[in-house]
Amino acid sequence: MRIGLVGGTGKEGRGLATRWTPAGHEVVIGSRDPAKGDNHAAARCDVVVLCVPYAAHAATLRELAGELAGKIVVDLVVPLVPPAITVVTLPEGGAAALEAQRLVPDARVVATLHHVSSVHLSEAGRALHGDVLVCTDDAQARDVVLGLVGDLGMRGLDAGPLANAVALEAMTAVLLYMNKKYRRQGLGLAIAGLDG
Amino acid sequence: MRIGLVGGTGKEGRGLATRWTPAGHEVVIGSRDPAKGDNHAAARCDVVVLCVPYAAHAATLRELAGELAGKIVVDLVVPLVPPAITVVTLPEGGAAALEAQRLVPDARVVATLHHVSSVHLSEAGRALHGDVLVCTDDAQARDVVLGLVGDLGMRGLDAGPLANAVALEAMTAVLLYMNKKYRRQGLGLAIAGLDG
């Protein structure tokens, strides 16, 4: 599958590329800086992953709206602006992913991958902990993305409609708080009681 | 410790009493129906746990405001109204626990226990899965409640300020969705990466 990473020159994008490329996917790095990547990568891809900082989220969606229409758009952006990253802040409408859907109504927005450490992803071969919750209103897009999560070496789980992205995004602030509090790096979320 | 359960005649209250009583606590069941319990139990307790349905949350807080002032108030209420319990809905201000703090400014509100199955609690001796995340702005109240979570037989974790209750409450809808989707009962949340 051809996967475009918009904002893919950051840590998160590099981490995803580290895992998806050996799994047989073609990863295209997009960047708003033409020196760093192709800012029209989206048009040539089956799936587009938004890995921009929240401060650039709305502008990126507006800029790429034409190319994203009809595409599966994986939104892992969390509505946090440094330094206040350990306290939940809700954007208007409750979730960045819902903003994305509003800005590009024809996109097939899937909210997921908020809780996966870019550092852990980048260490090829490292076992990744936690489950990956997937929220979307598009059943076909969900199946595609659950497959891509499996290709990262993780268990993807259906976490309901896109409205539930509020929970995933908000939990990111909690995990960042707990990283600091418990002196860990890359704490994740797991669903208890699914096995057995 | 003397623990008052407001709305404690429901499943959640019975489950908590099943665990806390043998751990040495005195559990007082409060109810708005005098035939079922003491609706002024709060005044005589060290810690008060709100286990009312969300539809009764604000009214209960207003009614008991005088008794709750200065107390540790454990709020496990989630802002969901049946039948729409598998999709996140945000109350004004983002969280029921923040509403509680606003309605009783002198209460020491602690948001926790949203993800613990009342059925599992009620089965004395059953091992409980998942972690219990605790959000509050009161450090001393946090320590007391982390102790009470331990007395239930679970691991309590500091999940940050009361503002982070948004994440805990919203995740409840996700877990209820997943119970249905994956045909489980009482799925919980665990933090991955804390051990080792």
Short mmCIF file of C-alpha atoms in Angstrom, two decimals, chain A residues 86-88 90 93-94 129-130 133 135 142 146 156-161 163-164 166-168 170-171 173-175 177-178 181-182 184 186-196, chain B residues 86-88 90 93-94 129-130 133 135 142 146 156-161 163-164 166-168 170-171 173-175 177-178 181-182 184 186-196:
data_model
loop_
_atom_site.label_atom_id
_atom_site.label_comp_id
_atom_site.label_asym_id
_atom_site.label_seq_id
_atom_site.Cartn_x
_atom_site.Cartn_y
_atom_site.Cartn_z
CA THR A 86 0.10 16.86 30.54
CA VAL A 87 -3.34 18.38 31.06
CA VAL A 88 -6.30 17.61 28.83
CA LEU A 90 -10.38 20.14 24.43
CA GLY A 93 -15.91 20.25 18.99
CA GLY A 94 -13.99 18.03 21.41
CA HIS A 129 3.52 -2.63 24.19
CA GLY A 130 -0.13 -1.66 24.51
CA LEU A 133 -7.48 1.89 19.51
CA CYS A 135 -12.06 5.28 15.90
CA ARG A 142 -11.33 0.88 9.79
CA LEU A 146 -6.52 -2.20 11.57
CA GLY A 156 -5.46 -2.79 16.65
CA LEU A 157 -8.92 -2.65 18.22
CA ASP A 158 -12.17 -1.11 17.07
CA ALA A 159 -12.92 1.66 19.58
CA GLY A 160 -16.08 2.94 17.93
CA PRO A 161 -17.17 5.97 15.96
CA ALA A 163 -16.78 10.84 18.14
CA ASN A 164 -14.86 8.50 20.48
CA VAL A 166 -12.16 12.55 22.15
CA ALA A 167 -11.24 9.80 24.60
CA LEU A 168 -8.12 8.74 22.71
CA ALA A 170 -7.55 13.18 25.92
CA MET A 171 -5.86 10.00 27.19
CA ALA A 173 -2.32 13.99 27.97
CA VAL A 174 -2.84 11.51 30.80
CA LEU A 175 -0.12 9.21 29.46
CA TYR A 177 1.50 13.14 32.65
CA MET A 178 2.20 9.61 33.82
CA LYS A 181 5.19 11.27 37.19
CA TYR A 182 6.48 7.71 37.00
CA ARG A 184 8.93 6.41 32.16
CA GLY A 186 6.33 5.95 26.07
CA LEU A 187 3.74 4.53 28.45
CA GLY A 188 0.88 3.01 26.49
CA LEU A 189 -2.68 1.91 26.92
CA ALA A 190 -3.86 -1.70 27.02
CA ILE A 191 -7.36 -3.11 27.21
CA ALA A 192 -7.70 -5.45 30.18
CA GLY A 193 -9.99 -8.47 30.01
CA LEU A 194 -10.01 -9.09 26.25
CA ASP A 195 -7.92 -12.23 26.39
CA GLY A 196 -9.20 -15.36 27.99
CA THR B 86 -21.09 3.76 23.72
CA VAL B 87 -20.37 7.16 22.20
CA VAL B 88 -18.49 9.89 24.03
CA LEU B 90 -19.09 15.78 26.73
CA GLY B 93 -17.06 22.02 30.91
CA GLY B 94 -15.88 18.65 29.62
CA HIS B 129 -8.00 -6.59 36.12
CA GLY B 130 -6.75 -3.22 34.93
CA LEU B 133 -6.49 6.05 37.31
CA CYS B 135 -7.36 12.54 38.93
CA ARG B 142 -5.16 11.63 46.11
CA LEU B 146 -4.95 5.66 46.15
CA GLY B 156 -4.22 2.99 41.74
CA LEU B 157 -2.18 5.42 39.65
CA ASP B 158 -1.87 9.18 39.72
CA ALA B 159 -3.31 10.39 36.42
CA GLY B 160 -2.91 14.09 37.04
CA PRO B 161 -5.15 17.04 37.80
CA ALA B 163 -9.00 18.42 34.38
CA ASN B 164 -7.73 15.02 33.20
CA VAL B 166 -12.25 14.26 30.87
CA ALA B 167 -10.09 11.43 29.54
CA LEU B 168 -11.23 8.91 32.15
CA ALA B 170 -14.66 9.64 27.91
CA MET B 171 -12.76 6.33 27.94
CA ALA B 173 -17.83 5.12 26.61
CA VAL B 174 -15.04 3.50 24.60
CA LEU B 175 -14.86 0.55 27.00
CA TYR B 177 -18.44 0.17 23.10
CA MET B 178 -15.72 -2.47 23.18
CA LYS B 181 -18.17 -5.12 20.01
CA TYR B 182 -15.97 -7.86 21.46
CA ARG B 184 -17.06 -9.04 26.83
CA GLY B 186 -16.27 -5.29 32.24
CA LEU B 187 -13.28 -4.57 29.99
CA GLY B 188 -10.81 -2.38 31.81
CA LEU B 189 -7.88 -0.12 31.14
CA ALA B 190 -4.27 -0.91 31.94
CA ILE B 191 -1.16 1.21 31.61
CA ALA B 192 1.44 -0.54 29.47
CA GLY B 193 5.13 -0.06 30.15
CA LEU B 194 5.04 0.77 33.87
CA ASP B 195 6.50 -2.52 35.01
CA GLY B 196 10.06 -3.46 34.24
#
